[in-house]
Coordinates of C-alpha atoms in Angstrom, one line a residue:
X862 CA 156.5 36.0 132.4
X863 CA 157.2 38.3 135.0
X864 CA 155.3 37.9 137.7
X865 CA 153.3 41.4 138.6
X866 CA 153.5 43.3 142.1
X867 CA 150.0 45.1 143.2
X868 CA 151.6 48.8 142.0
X869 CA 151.7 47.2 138.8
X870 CA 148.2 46.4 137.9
X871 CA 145.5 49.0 137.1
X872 CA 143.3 49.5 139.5
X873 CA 139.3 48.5 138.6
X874 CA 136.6 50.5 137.8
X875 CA 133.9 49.9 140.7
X876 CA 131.5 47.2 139.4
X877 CA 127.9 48.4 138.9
X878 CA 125.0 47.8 141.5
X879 CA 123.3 44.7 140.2
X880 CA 120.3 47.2 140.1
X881 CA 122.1 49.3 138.2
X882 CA 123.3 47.0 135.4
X883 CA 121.0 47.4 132.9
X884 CA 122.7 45.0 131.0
X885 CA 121.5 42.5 133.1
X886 CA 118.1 44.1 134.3
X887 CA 116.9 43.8 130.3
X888 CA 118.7 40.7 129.9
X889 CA 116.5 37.7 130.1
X890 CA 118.2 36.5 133.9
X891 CA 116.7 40.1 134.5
X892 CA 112.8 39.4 133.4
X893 CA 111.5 38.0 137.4
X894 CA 112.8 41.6 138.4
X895 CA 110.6 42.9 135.7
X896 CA 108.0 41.2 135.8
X897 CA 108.1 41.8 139.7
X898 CA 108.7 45.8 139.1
X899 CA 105.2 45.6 137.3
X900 CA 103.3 44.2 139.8
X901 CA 104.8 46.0 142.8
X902 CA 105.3 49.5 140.9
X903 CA 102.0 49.7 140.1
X904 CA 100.7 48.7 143.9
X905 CA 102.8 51.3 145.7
X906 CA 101.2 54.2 143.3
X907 CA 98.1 52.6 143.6
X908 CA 98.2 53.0 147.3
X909 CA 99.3 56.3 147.2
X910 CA 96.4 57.4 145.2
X911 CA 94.0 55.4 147.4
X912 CA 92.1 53.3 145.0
X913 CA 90.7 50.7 146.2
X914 CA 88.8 49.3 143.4
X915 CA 87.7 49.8 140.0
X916 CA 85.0 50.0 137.0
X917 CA 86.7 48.5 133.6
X918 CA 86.0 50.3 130.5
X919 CA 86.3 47.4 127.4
X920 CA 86.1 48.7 124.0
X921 CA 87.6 49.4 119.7
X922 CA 90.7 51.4 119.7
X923 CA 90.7 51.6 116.2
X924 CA 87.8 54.1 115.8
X925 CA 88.2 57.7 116.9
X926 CA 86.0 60.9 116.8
X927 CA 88.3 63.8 115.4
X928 CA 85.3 66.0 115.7
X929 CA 82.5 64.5 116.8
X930 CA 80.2 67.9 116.2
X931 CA 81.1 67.7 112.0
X932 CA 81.2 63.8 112.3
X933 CA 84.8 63.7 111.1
X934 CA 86.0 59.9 111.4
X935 CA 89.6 58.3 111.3
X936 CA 90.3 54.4 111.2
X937 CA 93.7 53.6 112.4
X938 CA 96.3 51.7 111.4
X939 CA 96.1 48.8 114.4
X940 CA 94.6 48.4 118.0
X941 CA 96.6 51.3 120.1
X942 CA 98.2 52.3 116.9
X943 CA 98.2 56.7 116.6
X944 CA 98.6 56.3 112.8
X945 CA 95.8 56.1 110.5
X946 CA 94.9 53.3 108.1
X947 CA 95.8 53.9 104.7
X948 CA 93.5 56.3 102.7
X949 CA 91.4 53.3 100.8
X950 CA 90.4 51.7 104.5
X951 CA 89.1 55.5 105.7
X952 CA 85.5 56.3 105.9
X953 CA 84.6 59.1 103.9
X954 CA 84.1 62.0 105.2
X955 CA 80.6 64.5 105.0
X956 CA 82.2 66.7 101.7
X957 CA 82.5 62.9 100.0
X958 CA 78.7 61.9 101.5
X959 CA 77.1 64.6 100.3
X960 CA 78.4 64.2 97.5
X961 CA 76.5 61.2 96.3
X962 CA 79.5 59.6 94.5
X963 CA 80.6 57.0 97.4
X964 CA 78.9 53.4 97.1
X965 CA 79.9 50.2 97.9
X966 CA 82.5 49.3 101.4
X967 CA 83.4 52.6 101.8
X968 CA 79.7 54.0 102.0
X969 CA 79.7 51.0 105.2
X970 CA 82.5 52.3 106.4
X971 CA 80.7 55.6 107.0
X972 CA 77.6 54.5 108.6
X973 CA 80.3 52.1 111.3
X974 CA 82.4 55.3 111.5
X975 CA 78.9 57.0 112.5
X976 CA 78.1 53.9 115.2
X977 CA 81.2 53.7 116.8
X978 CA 81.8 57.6 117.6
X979 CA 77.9 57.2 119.1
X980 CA 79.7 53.9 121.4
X981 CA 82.4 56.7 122.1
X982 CA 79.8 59.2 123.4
X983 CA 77.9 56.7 125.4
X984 CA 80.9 55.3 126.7
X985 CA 82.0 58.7 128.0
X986 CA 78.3 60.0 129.5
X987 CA 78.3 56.4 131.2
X988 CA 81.9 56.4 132.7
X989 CA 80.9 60.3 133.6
X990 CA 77.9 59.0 135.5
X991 CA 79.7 56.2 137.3
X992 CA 82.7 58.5 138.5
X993 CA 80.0 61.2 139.7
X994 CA 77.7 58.6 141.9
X995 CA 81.4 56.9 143.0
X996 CA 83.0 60.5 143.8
X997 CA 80.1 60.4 146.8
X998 CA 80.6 57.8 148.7
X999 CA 81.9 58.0 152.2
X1000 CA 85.3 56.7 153.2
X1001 CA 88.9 57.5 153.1
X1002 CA 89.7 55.6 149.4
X1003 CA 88.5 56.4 146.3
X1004 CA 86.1 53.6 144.9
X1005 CA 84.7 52.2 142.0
X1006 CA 87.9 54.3 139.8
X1007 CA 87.1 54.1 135.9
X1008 CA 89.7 52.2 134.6
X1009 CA 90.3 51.9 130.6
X1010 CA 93.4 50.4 128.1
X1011 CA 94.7 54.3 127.9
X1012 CA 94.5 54.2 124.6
X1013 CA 92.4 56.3 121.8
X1014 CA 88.5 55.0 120.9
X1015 CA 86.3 53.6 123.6
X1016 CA 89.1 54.3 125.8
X1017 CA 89.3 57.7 125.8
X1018 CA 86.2 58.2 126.1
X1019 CA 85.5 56.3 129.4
X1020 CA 88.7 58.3 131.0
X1021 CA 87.6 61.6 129.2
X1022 CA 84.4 60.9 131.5
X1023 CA 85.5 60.7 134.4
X1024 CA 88.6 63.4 133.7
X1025 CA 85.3 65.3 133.2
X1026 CA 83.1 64.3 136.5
X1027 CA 86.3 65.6 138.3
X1028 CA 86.9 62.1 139.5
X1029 CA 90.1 60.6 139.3
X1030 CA 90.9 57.6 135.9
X1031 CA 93.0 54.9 135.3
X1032 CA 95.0 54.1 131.6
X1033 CA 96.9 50.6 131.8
X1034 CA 99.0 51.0 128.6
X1035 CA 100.4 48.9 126.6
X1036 CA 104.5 48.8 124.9
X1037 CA 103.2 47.7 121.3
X1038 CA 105.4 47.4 118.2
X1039 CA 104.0 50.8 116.5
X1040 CA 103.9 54.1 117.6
X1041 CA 101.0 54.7 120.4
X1042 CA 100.4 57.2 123.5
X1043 CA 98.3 57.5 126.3
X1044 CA 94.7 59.2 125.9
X1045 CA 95.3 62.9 127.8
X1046 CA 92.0 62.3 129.9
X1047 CA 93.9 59.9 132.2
X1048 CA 94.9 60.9 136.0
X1049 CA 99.0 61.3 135.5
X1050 CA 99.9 60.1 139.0
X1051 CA 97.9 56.8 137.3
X1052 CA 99.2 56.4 133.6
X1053 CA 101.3 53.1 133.8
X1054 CA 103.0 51.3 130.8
X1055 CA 103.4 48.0 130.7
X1056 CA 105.6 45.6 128.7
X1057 CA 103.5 42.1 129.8
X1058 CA 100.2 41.7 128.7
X1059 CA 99.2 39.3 131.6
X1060 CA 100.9 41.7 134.1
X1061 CA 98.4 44.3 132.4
X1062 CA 95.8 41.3 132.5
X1063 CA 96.2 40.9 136.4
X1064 CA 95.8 44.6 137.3
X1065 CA 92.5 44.8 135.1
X1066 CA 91.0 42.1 137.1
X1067 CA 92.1 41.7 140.6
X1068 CA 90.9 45.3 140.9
X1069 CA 87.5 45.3 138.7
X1070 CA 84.5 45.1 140.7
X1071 CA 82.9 45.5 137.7
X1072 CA 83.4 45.2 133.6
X1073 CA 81.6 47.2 130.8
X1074 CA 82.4 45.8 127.0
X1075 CA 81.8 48.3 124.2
X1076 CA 82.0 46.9 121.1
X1077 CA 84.8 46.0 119.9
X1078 CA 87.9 43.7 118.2
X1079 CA 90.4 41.2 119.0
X1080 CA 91.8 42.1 121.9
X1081 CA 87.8 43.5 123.6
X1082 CA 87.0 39.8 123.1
X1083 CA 90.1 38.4 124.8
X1084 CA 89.4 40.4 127.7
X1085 CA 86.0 40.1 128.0
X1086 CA 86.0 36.1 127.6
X1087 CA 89.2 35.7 130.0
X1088 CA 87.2 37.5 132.8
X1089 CA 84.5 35.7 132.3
X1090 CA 86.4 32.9 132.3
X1091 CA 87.1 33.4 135.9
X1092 CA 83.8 34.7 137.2
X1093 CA 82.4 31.0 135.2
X1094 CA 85.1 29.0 137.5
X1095 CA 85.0 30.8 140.7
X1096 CA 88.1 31.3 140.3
X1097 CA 87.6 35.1 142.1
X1098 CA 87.0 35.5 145.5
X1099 CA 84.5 38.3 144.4
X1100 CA 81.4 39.5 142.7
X1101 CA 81.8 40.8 139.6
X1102 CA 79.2 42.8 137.5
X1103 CA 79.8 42.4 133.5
X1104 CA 77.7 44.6 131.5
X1105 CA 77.9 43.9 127.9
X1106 CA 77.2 47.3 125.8
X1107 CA 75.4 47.4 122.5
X1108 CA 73.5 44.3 122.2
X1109 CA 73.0 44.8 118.3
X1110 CA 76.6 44.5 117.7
X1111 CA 77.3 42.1 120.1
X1112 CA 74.6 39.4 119.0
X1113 CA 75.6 39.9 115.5
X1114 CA 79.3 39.7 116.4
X1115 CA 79.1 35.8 118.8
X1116 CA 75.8 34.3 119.8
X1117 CA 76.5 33.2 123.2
X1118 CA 72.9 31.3 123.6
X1119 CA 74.2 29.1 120.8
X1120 CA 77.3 27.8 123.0
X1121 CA 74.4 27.3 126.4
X1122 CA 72.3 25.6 123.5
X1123 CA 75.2 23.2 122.2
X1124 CA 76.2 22.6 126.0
X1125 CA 79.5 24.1 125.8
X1126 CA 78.5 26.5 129.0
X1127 CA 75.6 26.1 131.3
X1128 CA 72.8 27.8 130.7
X1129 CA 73.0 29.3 134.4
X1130 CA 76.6 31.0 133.1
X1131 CA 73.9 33.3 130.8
X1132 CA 73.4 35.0 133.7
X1133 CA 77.2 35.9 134.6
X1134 CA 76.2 39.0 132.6
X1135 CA 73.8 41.3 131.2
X1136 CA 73.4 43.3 128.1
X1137 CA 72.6 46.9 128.2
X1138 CA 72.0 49.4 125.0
X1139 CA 71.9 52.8 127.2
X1140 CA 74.2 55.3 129.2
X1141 CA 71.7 55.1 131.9
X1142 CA 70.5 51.3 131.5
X1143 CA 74.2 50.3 132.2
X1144 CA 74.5 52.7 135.0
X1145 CA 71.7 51.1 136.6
X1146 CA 73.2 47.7 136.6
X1147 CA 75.8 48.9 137.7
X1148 CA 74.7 50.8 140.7
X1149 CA 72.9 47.8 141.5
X1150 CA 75.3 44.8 141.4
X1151 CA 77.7 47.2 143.2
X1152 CA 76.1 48.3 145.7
X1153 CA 74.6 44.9 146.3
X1154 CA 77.5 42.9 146.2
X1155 CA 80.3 45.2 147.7
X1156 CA 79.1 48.1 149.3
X1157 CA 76.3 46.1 151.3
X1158 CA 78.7 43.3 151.4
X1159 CA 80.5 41.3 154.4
X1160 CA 84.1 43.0 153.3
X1161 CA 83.0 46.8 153.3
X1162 CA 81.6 45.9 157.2
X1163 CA 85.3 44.4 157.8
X1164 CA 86.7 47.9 156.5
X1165 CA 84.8 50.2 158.4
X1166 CA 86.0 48.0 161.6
X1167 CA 89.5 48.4 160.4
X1168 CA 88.9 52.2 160.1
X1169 CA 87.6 52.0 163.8
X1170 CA 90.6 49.7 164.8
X1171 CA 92.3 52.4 163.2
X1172 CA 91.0 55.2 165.4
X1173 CA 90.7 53.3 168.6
X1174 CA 94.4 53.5 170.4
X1175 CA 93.5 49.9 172.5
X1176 CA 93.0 47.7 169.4
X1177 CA 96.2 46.8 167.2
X1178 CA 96.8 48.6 163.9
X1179 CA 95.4 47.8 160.8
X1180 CA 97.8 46.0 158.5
X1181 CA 98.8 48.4 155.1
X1182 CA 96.3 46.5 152.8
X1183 CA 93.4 47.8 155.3
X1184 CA 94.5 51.3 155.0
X1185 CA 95.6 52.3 151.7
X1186 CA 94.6 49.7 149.7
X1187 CA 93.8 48.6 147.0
X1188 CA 91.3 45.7 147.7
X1189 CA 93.3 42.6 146.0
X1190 CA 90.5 39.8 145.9
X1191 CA 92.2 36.7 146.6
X1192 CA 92.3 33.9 144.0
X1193 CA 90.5 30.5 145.0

């Protein structure tokens, strides 16, 4: 074979940036960079917006108020899911009621269709009650932000409360198999998407100064027991106030004196929450265990002498994290 002279060859295309290869950024050599992009994405908006810390909102996605004033009810298809449940799992609505002719699951279906859009409409005066005392207080960053799934249900309803005190909200989203969106409630500057669950995990928690669980499935239970989880084993450098809402449900759902009573938790870890069965009841709590155990608290006196150091031209700047935020508690 001849050998070839330079002139001959053809010249190359320029190779992509390694950034740029999206061959290789969705390949699985790619997933540090993604799972990196999800915790550092997320921290540079987060800064921008100035949050420093926030109020979780825990609750069912599946139930959803169409029209809460004619107590119009839709089950959907799965957690996040914006398609409904086939027809024979749907509550019925007030036409098929007054009827008289529905009995049996379907006439139970109703009456939970009836309690969760009342859990929707507590959620929301409660989440509108926390954003309106937070939207008060004094200092550059926004505190105490509400902070929900994004989804429809309980969700919405806690970012629709806050949308509605004028505060800003929070929707960590999830990438799930079926078709699902982002409640419209949610500040846009803060609507993230994630594709990891535990990358969506560590942004619920190492922000939360506190936890409200509405009633709710599979996944409410997961996250409720993984934070408490960490509050049991100290494994956050922080306080954390977990309100449990709807006692009624929740006692009929797990009976947590049972695992204190069998020794499977200390009876002392009873007190790592409380249960509440009002808008104003939880509130309270609230406003208590975080004023208490953060506002009052040895870190909020270190950031108002950062804010000074800040001011004050003899005293060396404040690293980023004092400025802008947000608080990350540190693990132990």
């Amino acid at each position: 074979m001849a050998e070839q002279t330079p002139e001959h060859l053809e010249p190359l295309e320029p190779a992509p940036l390694a950034y740029e290869n999206m061959d290789f950024i969705n390949s699985a050599d790619g997933r540090i960079l993604r799972i990196m992009a999800e915790y550092q994405e997320p921290m540079t908006r987060f800064r921008r917006e100035r949050i420093q810390d926030t109020v979780v909102f825990f609750g069912s996605a599946r139930f959803r108020a169409l029209d809460v004033a004619r107590a119009e009810f839709e089950l959907l298809e799965n957690t996040g899911s914006t398609m409904p449940a086939p027809a024979a799992e749907q509550p019925p609505g007030l036409e098929e009621l007054e009827s008289g002719e529905v009995t049996g699951q379907r006439l139970l279906r109703a009456g939970a269709a009836i309690e969760m859009a009342a859990y929707y409409e507590d959620a929301r005066k409660l989440a509108f009650l926390l954003a309106t005392w937070a939207k008060k207080l004094p200092g550059p960053r926004q505190r105490f932000v509400v902070t929900s799934g994004g989804g429809p249900g309980i969700m919405e309803a806690a970012n629709r409360g806050a949308h509605e005190a004028g505060a800003k909200t929070v929707g960590l989203n999830i990438k799930l198999p079926f078709e699902q969106q982002p409640n419209p409630y949610i500040t846009p500057a803060l609507n993230f998407d994630f594709h990891y669950f535990f990358m969506r995990k560590y942004w619920f928690a190492y922000l939360a100064k506190a936890l409200i669980i509405f009633p709710g499935g599979f996944g409410t239970l997961d996250e409720m027991f993984e934070v408490l989880t960490l509050v049991q084993t100290r494994k956050l450098a922080k306080k954390i106030t977990v309100v449990i809402y709807g006692s009624t449900y929740w006692k009929s759902v797990i009976n947590l004196d049972i695992l204190a009573e069998k020794g499977a938790i200390a009876v002392s870890d009873l007190d790592l929450f409380h249960f509440a069965d009002t808008p104003e009841e939880a509130f309270e709590i609230l406003k208590k265990g975080l004023t208490e155990n953060h506002l009052e608290s040895e870190f909020e006196r270190r950031q108002q002498q950062a804010r000074q150091k800040e001011l004050d031209a003899s005293q060396p700047a404040p690293n980023p994290e004092e400025l802008l935020g947000p608080d990350i508690a540190k693990t132990r």
